[in-house]
Coordinates of C-alpha atoms and ligand atoms in Angstrom, one line a residue:
Chain A
X11 CA 115.2 109.4 81.2
X12 CA 111.6 108.7 80.0
X13 CA 111.6 105.7 82.3
X14 CA 112.7 107.9 85.2
X15 CA 110.0 110.5 84.5
X16 CA 107.0 108.4 83.7
X17 CA 107.3 105.0 85.2
X18 CA 106.6 105.9 88.8
X19 CA 103.2 107.3 87.7
X20 CA 102.4 104.4 85.5
X21 CA 103.3 101.7 88.0
X22 CA 101.9 103.0 91.2
X23 CA 98.3 104.0 91.9
X24 CA 99.3 106.1 94.9
X25 CA 101.7 108.1 92.7
X26 CA 98.9 108.7 90.2
X27 CA 96.6 110.0 93.0
X28 CA 99.4 112.1 94.4
X29 CA 100.0 113.6 90.9
X30 CA 96.4 114.3 90.3
X31 CA 95.9 115.9 93.8
X32 CA 99.0 118.1 93.6
X33 CA 98.3 119.2 90.0
X34 CA 94.7 120.2 90.8
X35 CA 96.0 122.0 93.9
X36 CA 98.6 123.8 91.9
X37 CA 96.1 125.1 89.4
X38 CA 93.8 126.3 92.2
X39 CA 96.3 127.7 94.7
X40 CA 98.6 129.6 92.3
X41 CA 96.2 132.3 91.1
X42 CA 95.0 132.9 94.7
X43 CA 98.7 133.4 95.6
X44 CA 99.1 135.9 92.8
X45 CA 96.3 138.1 94.2
X46 CA 97.7 137.7 97.8
X47 CA 101.0 139.0 96.5
X48 CA 99.4 141.8 94.5
X49 CA 97.5 142.9 97.6
X50 CA 100.8 142.9 99.6
X51 CA 99.3 140.1 101.7
X52 CA 102.0 137.5 100.9
X53 CA 102.6 136.8 104.6
X54 CA 98.9 136.6 105.3
X55 CA 98.9 133.2 103.6
X56 CA 101.6 132.1 106.0
X57 CA 99.8 133.4 109.0
X58 CA 96.5 131.8 107.9
X59 CA 98.2 128.4 107.4
X60 CA 99.2 128.5 111.1
X61 CA 95.8 129.8 112.0
X62 CA 93.9 126.8 110.7
X63 CA 95.9 124.4 112.9
X64 CA 93.5 124.4 116.0
X65 CA 90.5 123.7 113.7
X66 CA 92.3 120.8 112.2
X67 CA 93.4 119.7 115.6
X68 CA 89.9 119.7 117.0
X69 CA 88.6 117.7 114.1
X70 CA 91.5 115.3 114.6
X71 CA 90.9 115.0 118.4
X72 CA 87.2 114.3 118.0
X73 CA 87.3 112.1 114.9
X74 CA 90.9 110.9 114.4
X75 CA 92.6 111.2 111.1
X76 CA 89.5 111.9 109.1
X77 CA 89.5 114.3 106.2
X78 CA 86.1 116.0 106.5
X79 CA 86.2 116.9 110.3
X80 CA 89.7 118.2 110.0
X81 CA 88.9 120.2 106.9
X82 CA 85.7 121.7 108.3
X83 CA 87.5 122.5 111.6
X84 CA 90.3 124.2 109.7
X85 CA 87.9 126.1 107.5
X86 CA 85.9 127.5 110.5
X87 CA 88.9 128.6 112.5
X88 CA 90.6 130.0 109.4
X89 CA 87.5 132.1 108.6
X90 CA 87.2 133.2 112.2
X91 CA 90.8 134.5 112.3
X92 CA 90.5 136.1 108.9
X93 CA 87.2 137.9 109.6
X94 CA 88.2 138.7 113.2
X95 CA 91.3 140.5 112.2
X96 CA 89.5 142.2 109.4
X97 CA 86.9 143.3 111.8
X98 CA 89.3 144.7 114.4
X99 CA 91.3 146.6 111.7
X100 CA 88.2 148.0 110.1
X101 CA 87.0 149.6 113.3
X102 CA 90.2 150.6 115.0
X103 CA 93.5 152.3 114.0
X104 CA 95.3 148.9 114.0
X105 CA 96.3 147.8 110.5
X106 CA 95.2 144.4 109.2
X107 CA 98.6 142.9 109.3
X108 CA 99.0 143.7 113.0
X109 CA 95.6 142.2 114.1
X110 CA 96.2 139.3 111.8
X111 CA 99.5 138.6 113.6
X112 CA 97.8 138.7 117.0
X113 CA 94.9 136.4 115.9
X114 CA 97.0 133.8 114.2
X115 CA 99.5 133.6 117.1
X116 CA 96.6 133.0 119.5
X117 CA 95.2 130.4 117.1
X118 CA 98.6 128.7 116.6
X119 CA 99.2 128.4 120.4
X120 CA 95.7 126.9 120.9
X121 CA 96.4 124.5 118.1
X122 CA 99.7 123.2 119.4
X123 CA 98.2 122.9 122.9
X124 CA 95.3 120.9 121.5
X125 CA 97.5 118.6 119.5
X126 CA 99.9 117.9 122.4
X127 CA 97.1 117.5 124.8
X128 CA 96.0 114.2 123.3
X129 CA 98.0 112.6 120.6
X130 CA 101.4 111.5 119.9
X131 CA 104.0 113.5 118.1
X132 CA 103.6 111.3 115.0
X133 CA 100.0 112.6 114.7
X134 CA 101.3 116.2 115.1
X135 CA 103.8 115.6 112.3
X136 CA 100.9 114.4 110.1
X137 CA 98.9 117.5 110.7
X138 CA 101.8 119.8 110.3
X139 CA 103.4 118.2 107.3
X140 CA 100.6 116.0 105.7
X141 CA 101.4 113.6 103.0
X142 CA 100.5 113.9 99.4
X143 CA 101.2 110.2 99.0
X144 CA 98.3 109.2 101.2
X145 CA 95.5 111.0 99.4
X146 CA 92.3 109.0 99.5
X147 CA 89.2 109.5 97.3
X148 CA 87.7 111.8 99.8
X149 CA 90.7 114.1 99.9
X150 CA 90.9 114.1 96.1
X151 CA 87.3 115.0 95.8
X152 CA 87.7 117.8 98.3
X153 CA 90.7 119.3 96.4
X154 CA 88.8 119.0 93.1
X155 CA 85.8 120.7 94.6
X156 CA 87.9 123.5 96.1
X157 CA 89.6 124.1 92.7
X158 CA 86.2 124.3 90.9
X159 CA 84.9 126.8 93.5
X160 CA 88.1 128.9 93.3
X161 CA 88.0 129.1 89.5
X162 CA 84.3 130.0 89.4
X163 CA 84.8 132.7 92.1
X164 CA 87.9 134.1 90.4
X165 CA 86.2 134.1 87.1
X166 CA 83.1 135.9 88.3
X167 CA 84.8 138.4 90.6
X168 CA 87.9 139.0 88.5
X169 CA 87.0 142.6 87.6
X170 CA 86.2 143.4 91.2
X171 CA 89.4 141.8 92.6
X172 CA 91.5 143.7 90.1
X173 CA 89.7 147.0 90.8
X174 CA 90.0 146.4 94.6
X175 CA 93.7 145.9 94.3
X176 CA 94.4 148.6 91.8
X177 CA 92.2 151.5 93.1
X178 CA 90.1 150.6 96.1
X179 CA 88.9 154.2 96.6
X180 CA 87.6 154.4 93.1
X181 CA 85.7 151.1 93.6
X182 CA 84.2 152.5 96.7
X183 CA 82.9 155.5 94.8
X184 CA 81.1 153.4 92.2
X185 CA 80.1 150.3 93.9
X186 CA 79.6 148.5 97.2
X187 CA 81.2 145.3 96.1
X188 CA 84.7 146.0 97.5
X189 CA 84.0 144.8 101.0
X190 CA 82.3 141.5 100.0
X191 CA 85.0 140.9 97.4
X192 CA 87.6 141.2 100.1
X193 CA 85.8 138.7 102.3
X194 CA 85.2 136.3 99.4
X195 CA 88.9 136.4 98.7
X196 CA 89.8 135.6 102.3
X197 CA 87.4 132.6 102.1
X198 CA 89.2 131.5 98.9
X199 CA 92.6 131.7 100.7
X200 CA 91.4 129.7 103.6
X201 CA 89.7 127.1 101.3
X202 CA 92.9 126.6 99.3
X203 CA 95.1 126.3 102.4
X204 CA 92.7 123.8 103.9
X205 CA 92.7 121.9 100.6
X206 CA 96.5 121.9 100.6
X207 CA 97.0 120.8 104.2
X208 CA 95.9 117.2 103.6
X209 CA 98.6 116.9 101.0
X210 CA 101.3 119.2 102.2
X211 CA 100.5 119.9 105.8
X212 CA 99.5 123.2 107.3
X213 CA 103.0 124.6 107.2
X214 CA 103.8 123.8 103.6
X215 CA 100.4 124.3 101.9
X216 CA 101.2 128.0 101.8
X217 CA 104.3 127.2 99.8
X218 CA 102.5 126.0 96.7
X219 CA 100.4 129.2 96.9
X220 CA 103.1 131.8 97.4
X221 CA 106.3 130.6 95.8
X222 CA 105.0 130.2 92.2
X223 CA 103.1 133.5 92.5
X224 CA 106.1 135.4 93.8
X225 CA 108.3 133.8 91.2
X226 CA 105.9 134.7 88.4
X227 CA 106.2 138.4 89.1
X228 CA 109.8 138.3 87.7
X229 CA 108.5 137.3 84.3
X230 CA 105.4 139.4 83.5
X231 CA 103.6 142.6 84.1
X232 CA 100.0 141.5 83.4
X233 CA 97.7 139.9 85.9
X234 CA 96.3 137.2 83.7
X235 CA 99.8 136.2 82.5
X236 CA 101.0 136.2 86.1
X237 CA 98.3 133.7 87.0
X238 CA 99.2 131.5 84.0
X239 CA 102.9 131.6 84.8
X240 CA 102.3 130.9 88.5
X241 CA 100.1 127.9 87.6
X242 CA 102.8 126.6 85.2
X243 CA 105.5 126.9 87.9
X244 CA 103.3 125.2 90.5
X245 CA 102.5 122.3 88.1
X246 CA 106.2 121.8 87.2
X247 CA 107.1 122.0 90.9
X248 CA 104.5 119.4 91.8
X249 CA 105.7 117.1 89.1
X250 CA 109.3 117.6 89.9
X251 CA 108.8 117.3 93.7
X252 CA 106.9 114.0 93.4
X253 CA 109.6 112.5 91.2
X254 CA 112.3 113.7 93.5
X255 CA 110.5 112.3 96.5
X256 CA 110.0 109.0 94.7
X257 CA 113.5 108.5 93.5
X258 CA 115.4 110.0 96.4
X259 CA 112.9 108.7 99.0
X260 CA 112.2 112.2 100.4
X261 CA 109.0 113.3 102.1
X262 CA 106.8 114.5 99.2
X263 CA 105.5 117.9 100.7
X264 CA 108.9 119.4 101.3
X265 CA 110.2 118.1 98.0
X266 CA 107.5 119.9 96.1
X267 CA 108.1 123.1 97.9
X268 CA 111.8 122.8 97.5
X269 CA 111.4 122.6 93.7
X270 CA 109.1 125.6 93.8
X271 CA 111.8 127.4 95.8
X272 CA 114.4 126.6 93.2
X273 CA 112.0 128.0 90.6
X274 CA 111.7 131.1 92.6
X275 CA 115.5 131.6 93.0
X276 CA 116.0 131.0 89.3
X277 CA 113.2 133.5 88.4
X278 CA 114.6 136.1 90.8
X279 CA 118.0 135.8 89.2
X280 CA 117.2 135.3 85.5
X281 CA 113.6 136.4 85.1
X282 CA 112.9 139.2 82.6
X283 CA 112.4 141.6 85.5
X284 CA 114.8 139.7 87.8
X285 CA 118.0 140.8 89.5
X286 CA 120.3 140.3 86.5
X287 CA 118.0 142.1 84.1
X288 CA 117.7 145.1 86.3
X289 CA 121.3 145.2 87.6
X290 CA 123.2 144.7 84.4
X291 CA 124.5 148.1 83.2
X292 CA 123.5 149.1 79.7
X293 CA 125.5 151.8 78.0
X294 CA 123.0 152.4 75.2
X295 CA 119.6 154.0 75.2
X296 CA 116.8 154.4 72.7
X297 CA 116.0 157.7 71.3
X298 CA 112.3 157.7 72.2
Chain B
X1073 CA 63.8 165.8 86.3
X1074 CA 64.4 168.0 89.3
X1075 CA 66.4 171.1 88.7
X1076 CA 68.5 170.7 91.8
X1077 CA 71.2 168.1 91.7
X1078 CA 72.4 168.3 95.3
X1079 CA 70.9 169.8 98.4
X1080 CA 72.9 170.1 101.6
X1081 CA 70.8 170.5 104.8
X1082 CA 72.8 171.7 107.7
X1083 CA 75.4 169.2 106.8
X1084 CA 78.3 168.3 109.1
X1085 CA 81.1 166.1 108.0
X1086 CA 84.2 165.1 109.9
X1087 CA 86.5 162.5 111.3
X1088 CA 86.2 160.9 114.7
X1089 CA 83.5 163.3 115.7
X1090 CA 85.6 166.4 114.9
X1091 CA 83.8 168.4 112.4
X1092 CA 85.8 169.3 109.4
X1093 CA 82.8 170.9 107.6
X1094 CA 79.9 172.1 109.5
X1095 CA 76.6 173.9 109.0
X1096 CA 76.6 173.7 105.2
X1097 CA 73.2 174.4 103.7
X1098 CA 72.4 175.1 100.1
X1099 CA 71.7 173.7 96.7
X1100 CA 73.7 172.9 93.7
X1101 CA 71.7 173.4 90.5
X1102 CA 71.7 170.8 87.8
X1103 CA 74.1 171.7 85.1
X1104 CA 76.0 174.2 87.2
X1105 CA 79.7 174.6 87.1
X1106 CA 81.0 175.4 90.6
X1107 CA 84.4 176.0 91.9
X1108 CA 85.1 175.1 95.5
X1109 CA 87.7 177.4 97.0
X1110 CA 89.4 177.7 100.4
X1111 CA 92.6 177.4 102.3
X1112 CA 94.4 174.2 103.2
X1113 CA 92.3 172.2 105.7
X1114 CA 89.2 174.2 105.0
X1115 CA 87.2 171.1 104.3
X1116 CA 87.0 171.0 100.5
X1117 CA 88.1 167.4 100.1
X1118 CA 85.9 166.4 103.0
X1119 CA 82.9 167.9 101.3
X1120 CA 83.8 166.0 98.1
X1121 CA 84.1 162.7 100.0
X1122 CA 80.7 163.4 101.6
X1123 CA 79.1 164.0 98.3
X1124 CA 80.7 160.9 96.8
X1125 CA 79.3 158.9 99.7
X1126 CA 82.6 157.8 101.0
X1127 CA 82.2 159.8 104.3
X1128 CA 78.9 159.5 106.1
X1129 CA 77.5 162.8 107.5
X1130 CA 77.8 163.2 111.3
X1131 CA 74.6 165.2 111.2
X1132 CA 72.5 166.9 108.6
X1133 CA 72.0 165.4 105.2
X1134 CA 72.7 165.5 101.5
X1135 CA 69.8 165.1 99.2
X1136 CA 71.2 163.9 95.9
X1137 CA 69.5 163.4 92.6
X1138 CA 71.8 162.2 90.0
X1139 CA 72.0 159.3 87.6
X1140 CA 75.7 158.6 87.9
X1141 CA 78.6 160.1 89.8
X1142 CA 82.3 160.4 89.0
X1143 CA 84.8 161.4 91.6
X1144 CA 88.4 162.3 91.0
X1145 CA 90.0 162.3 94.4
X1146 CA 92.8 164.7 95.4
X1147 CA 95.0 161.8 96.5
X1148 CA 94.1 158.5 94.8
X1149 CA 94.7 155.2 96.4
X1150 CA 96.2 153.8 93.3
X1151 CA 98.8 151.1 93.7
X1152 CA 101.3 152.2 91.0
X1153 CA 103.2 149.0 91.4
X1154 CA 100.2 146.9 90.4
X1155 CA 100.8 145.2 87.1
X1156 CA 98.3 147.2 85.0
X1157 CA 98.4 149.1 81.8
X1158 CA 97.0 152.6 81.2
X1159 CA 93.9 151.1 79.5
X1160 CA 93.3 148.8 82.5
X1161 CA 93.2 151.8 84.8
X1162 CA 91.1 153.9 82.5
X1163 CA 88.6 151.1 81.7
X1164 CA 87.7 151.0 85.4
X1165 CA 85.5 153.9 84.3
X1166 CA 83.2 151.4 82.6
X1167 CA 82.2 150.0 86.0
X1168 CA 78.9 151.8 86.4
X1169 CA 77.8 150.9 82.8
X1170 CA 79.2 147.4 82.6
X1171 CA 79.4 146.3 86.2
X1172 CA 81.0 143.1 87.3
X1173 CA 80.4 140.9 84.3
X1174 CA 79.2 143.1 81.4
X1175 CA 81.3 142.8 78.3
X1176 CA 83.3 145.7 77.1
X1177 CA 82.2 146.2 73.5
X1178 CA 84.0 147.4 70.5
X1179 CA 82.3 150.8 70.7
X1180 CA 83.3 151.0 74.3
X1181 CA 86.9 150.6 73.3
X1182 CA 86.5 153.2 70.7
X1183 CA 85.2 155.6 73.3
X1184 CA 88.1 154.7 75.6
X1185 CA 90.6 155.6 73.0
X1186 CA 88.8 158.8 72.3
X1187 CA 89.0 159.7 76.0
X1188 CA 92.7 159.0 76.1
X1189 CA 93.2 161.1 73.0
X1190 CA 91.2 163.9 74.6
X1191 CA 93.6 164.1 77.5
X1192 CA 96.6 163.8 75.2
X1193 CA 97.6 160.3 76.1
X1194 CA 97.3 158.6 72.7
X1195 CA 100.1 156.2 72.4
X1196 CA 100.2 155.5 76.1
X1197 CA 97.5 152.8 75.9
X1198 CA 99.7 149.8 76.9
X1199 CA 102.2 151.7 79.0
X1200 CA 102.5 150.2 82.5
X1201 CA 101.3 152.5 85.4
X1202 CA 104.6 152.6 87.2
X1203 CA 106.2 154.2 84.1
X1204 CA 103.9 157.2 84.0
X1205 CA 104.9 160.7 85.2
X1206 CA 102.8 162.4 87.9
X1207 CA 101.0 164.6 85.4
X1208 CA 100.5 161.7 82.9
X1209 CA 98.9 159.7 85.7
X1210 CA 96.6 162.6 86.5
X1211 CA 95.6 162.8 82.9
X1212 CA 94.8 159.1 82.8
X1213 CA 92.6 159.6 85.8
X1214 CA 90.9 162.5 84.0
X1215 CA 90.3 160.2 81.0
X1216 CA 88.7 157.6 83.4
X1217 CA 86.5 160.3 84.8
X1218 CA 85.4 161.3 81.3
X1219 CA 84.7 157.6 80.4
X1220 CA 82.4 157.3 83.4
X1221 CA 79.9 159.6 81.5
X1222 CA 78.5 160.9 84.8
X1223 CA 76.0 163.6 85.2
X1224 CA 77.6 164.7 88.5
X1225 CA 81.3 165.1 88.4
X1226 CA 83.5 165.9 91.4
X1227 CA 87.1 167.0 90.7
X1228 CA 89.4 167.5 93.7
X1229 CA 92.3 169.6 92.6
X1230 CA 92.4 168.0 89.2
X1231 CA 95.2 170.2 87.9
X1232 CA 97.8 169.0 90.4
X1233 CA 101.1 168.5 88.7
X1234 CA 99.6 169.2 85.3
X1235 CA 101.4 171.6 82.9
X1236 CA 99.8 174.7 81.5
X1237 CA 98.9 173.4 78.1
X1238 CA 97.2 170.4 79.6
X1239 CA 95.3 172.6 82.1
X1240 CA 94.0 174.5 79.1
X1241 CA 92.9 171.3 77.4
X1242 CA 91.3 169.9 80.6
X1243 CA 89.5 173.2 81.2
X1244 CA 88.1 173.0 77.7
X1245 CA 86.8 169.5 78.6
X1246 CA 85.2 170.7 81.8
X1247 CA 83.6 173.5 79.8
X1248 CA 82.3 171.0 77.3
X1249 CA 80.9 168.8 80.1
X1250 CA 79.1 171.8 81.6
X1251 CA 77.6 172.6 78.2
X1252 CA 76.4 169.0 78.0
X1253 CA 74.4 169.7 81.1
X1254 CA 76.5 167.8 83.6
X1255 CA 76.8 169.2 87.1
X1256 CA 80.4 169.9 88.1
X1257 CA 82.1 170.7 91.4
X1258 CA 85.7 171.4 91.1
X1259 CA 88.2 172.1 93.9
X1260 CA 91.0 174.4 93.0
X1261 CA 93.4 177.0 94.4
X1262 CA 94.1 179.2 91.4
X1263 CA 91.8 182.2 91.8
X1264 CA 92.5 183.5 88.4
X1265 CA 91.2 180.3 86.9
X1266 CA 88.2 180.4 89.1
X1267 CA 87.3 183.8 88.0
X1268 CA 87.8 183.1 84.3
X1269 CA 86.2 179.7 84.0
X1270 CA 83.7 179.0 86.8
X1271 CA 80.4 180.8 87.0
X1272 CA 79.6 179.6 90.5
X1273 CA 81.9 179.5 93.6
X1274 CA 81.7 178.0 97.0
X1275 CA 84.2 179.6 99.4
X1276 CA 84.9 177.3 102.4
X1277 CA 86.5 177.9 105.8
X1278 CA 85.3 174.7 107.5
X1279 CA 81.9 176.3 107.1
X1280 CA 80.7 178.1 104.0
X1281 CA 81.9 181.7 103.9
X1282 CA 80.1 182.6 100.7
X1283 CA 78.4 180.7 97.9
X1284 CA 76.9 182.1 94.7
X1285 CA 78.0 183.9 91.6
X1286 CA 81.8 183.9 91.4
X1287 CA 82.0 187.7 91.1
X1288 CA 79.9 188.1 94.3
X1289 CA 81.9 185.5 96.2
X1290 CA 85.5 186.2 95.3
X1291 CA 85.5 189.6 97.0
X1292 CA 88.4 190.8 99.2
X1293 CA 86.1 190.8 102.2
X1294 CA 85.1 187.2 101.8
X1295 CA 88.6 186.1 100.9
X1296 CA 90.1 187.6 104.0
X1297 CA 87.2 186.2 106.1
X1298 CA 88.0 182.8 104.6
X1299 CA 91.7 183.0 105.7
X1300 CA 90.9 183.1 109.4
X1301 CA 89.6 179.9 110.7
X1302 CA 90.9 177.4 113.2
X1303 CA 92.7 174.8 111.1
X1304 CA 94.1 172.5 113.9
X1305 CA 91.9 170.2 115.9
X1306 CA 91.3 171.1 119.5
X1307 CA 91.1 167.8 121.4
X1308 CA 89.2 169.7 124.2
X1309 CA 86.9 171.6 121.9
X1310 CA 83.4 171.5 123.2
X1311 CA 80.4 170.3 121.3
X1312 CA 79.4 172.7 118.6
X1313 CA 76.2 174.6 119.7
X1314 CA 76.0 177.0 116.8
X1315 CA 72.5 177.2 115.5
X1316 CA 71.9 176.2 111.9
X1317 CA 72.3 179.2 109.7
X1318 CA 69.2 181.2 109.0
X1319 CA 67.7 180.8 105.5
X1320 CA 68.7 183.5 103.2
X1321 CA 66.2 184.9 100.8
X1322 CA 66.5 183.0 97.5
X1323 CA 67.7 184.8 94.4
X1324 CA 65.0 185.9 92.1
X1325 CA 65.4 183.2 89.6
X1326 CA 65.2 180.6 92.3
X1327 CA 61.8 181.8 93.4
X1328 CA 60.4 180.2 90.4
X1329 CA 61.0 176.8 92.0
X1330 CA 58.2 175.3 93.8
X1331 CA 60.3 173.9 96.5
X1332 CA 60.6 176.2 99.5
X1333 CA 63.4 174.3 101.2
X1334 CA 66.1 175.4 98.8
X1335 CA 68.7 177.3 100.8
X1336 CA 71.6 179.5 100.1
X1337 CA 74.7 179.4 102.2
X1338 CA 74.7 181.8 105.1
X1339 CA 77.4 184.4 105.1
X1340 CA 78.8 183.6 108.5
Ligands
ATP1291 N1 91.3 161.1 107.2 C1 91.3 162.1 108.1 N2 91.3 161.9 109.4 C2 91.2 162.9 110.3 N3 91.2 164.2 109.9 C3 91.2 164.5 108.6 C4 91.3 163.5 107.6 N4 91.3 164.1 106.4 C5 91.2 165.4 106.7 N5 91.2 165.7 108.0 C6 91.1 167.0 108.6 O1 89.9 167.6 108.2 C7 90.1 169.0 107.9 C8 89.7 169.3 106.4 O2 90.5 168.5 105.6 P1 90.3 168.5 104.0 O3 91.1 167.4 103.5 O4 88.9 168.5 103.7 O5 90.9 169.9 103.6 P2 91.0 170.6 102.2 O6 90.2 171.8 102.2 O7 90.8 169.6 101.1 O8 92.6 171.1 102.2 P3 93.7 171.0 101.0 O9 93.6 172.3 100.3 O10 95.0 171.0 101.8 O11 93.5 169.8 100.2 C9 91.6 169.3 108.1 O12 91.7 169.9 109.3 C10 92.2 167.9 108.2 O13 93.3 167.9 109.1
MG1292 MG1 91.9 168.7 99.7

């Protein structure tokens, strides 16, 4: 058992890097996912992960499979989509989810066109599904940097983020920080998705962000605790997924997200605020 | 410090160019306790939003001189499913004092518990928001308003869904705030309460119908005048060409002020 759990990471350098990368990513993505969920923007992460595709594709077309150009491309396009849809919804009757849908679909189509224009389907597979097993130093440094930025930003703007989710009208009456906080938060979302897509691909990087976050909601009713629980679930999923991919020769990205998915289903059923806990009839009640 | 807290100068507020409040001129004295009265859709909440700075004037202006403002909206945007406890919501009231990063001190906490006690919510500190009744929620918001320690307080129908005993307690609080020299504007529909507790009244019907001492404002004539106004938008309404209301002579005590711009609302 110990052998099965530990030896892959002791014996192989690439497994160590994969572990380090996905753990750092877990710690950074999960709290961002918690705030996405609390702002009812769970699907925004998904839309954004599609939206960064053309940016990554342009970087890829110009420079080949290089981390920095693809990352910067993804970042720029992701921010354009996020700010563009925010802009349209702010000045028209259209709600943010609708304009987000429009923008990300345009972006996705452009991305797929770009990738298919020059490049084999193998390359497309790499952009879409990434590989945590092929993380080089550059990619690890990037993920680490993003995690540090995320933690600093969350730490500094925590109060504003919570206030903006809980009572935006109140925040507007006492401070102008609401708008900038929202933008900063979108930047964090894009950063973390871009950090994740090296390892997990654009389609799955959102999984490590949302699944642990959504699962955590079944266990607690406190924002700090939610972040902690989400990080724990993400870390366990990364570990489990890597082991699974090693022993069962599965692709690593989907394996990690699969484990997170199992954690979600388990939480939904057995969590303190899960289906069973709320559905089981109780014939007794307290007096006060 | 100036003796006026707010001065409206031919103020027009509205949405998408449709005026909801227009031609409002006048001053709110520092330390005054004013009831804002009017029918549904008469523009009371719109005026509150304007004073709180959430709605920008279409024309005219609000000259404001206050240190800190607290605004209790008629309909809050609060996400009740957000995982927060009562104290998390109420301690948002520290924002103006503590800002983004300032630490909430032990004495702050003592003050927070005192505010909860004052609205009768002791024992609810760690209850989650989604478990509060409508009236309890309103009381929690009142506690937050109290915590803000503001010198200009805007209350938009604060007694919504609040039982009689609590209304009495909250009115006592409002009275106490006024005695402490805070300026208070309070929207409410209960005329009896207005007459018994509020020295000043502003009667609205999209424009000010009357504004001044409550006994002078709440007359049958004014009240019936306030009932007839066009509530619905007219998409084809022309641009408002009504001239700004003429200045009324200032009441005697106001003549002592050196500023000649102070205006009283016109009786239109
Ligand atoms: N967000 C909005 N967008 C467009 N029109 C609005 C908006 N809010 C209010 N109105 C309109 O502005 C007018 C004034 O509304 P307001 O909310 O100020 O009324 P009120 O006096 O507070 O009424 P009530 O007693 O029902 O609370 C109404 O005709 C209303 O239809
Ligand atoms: Mg109103």
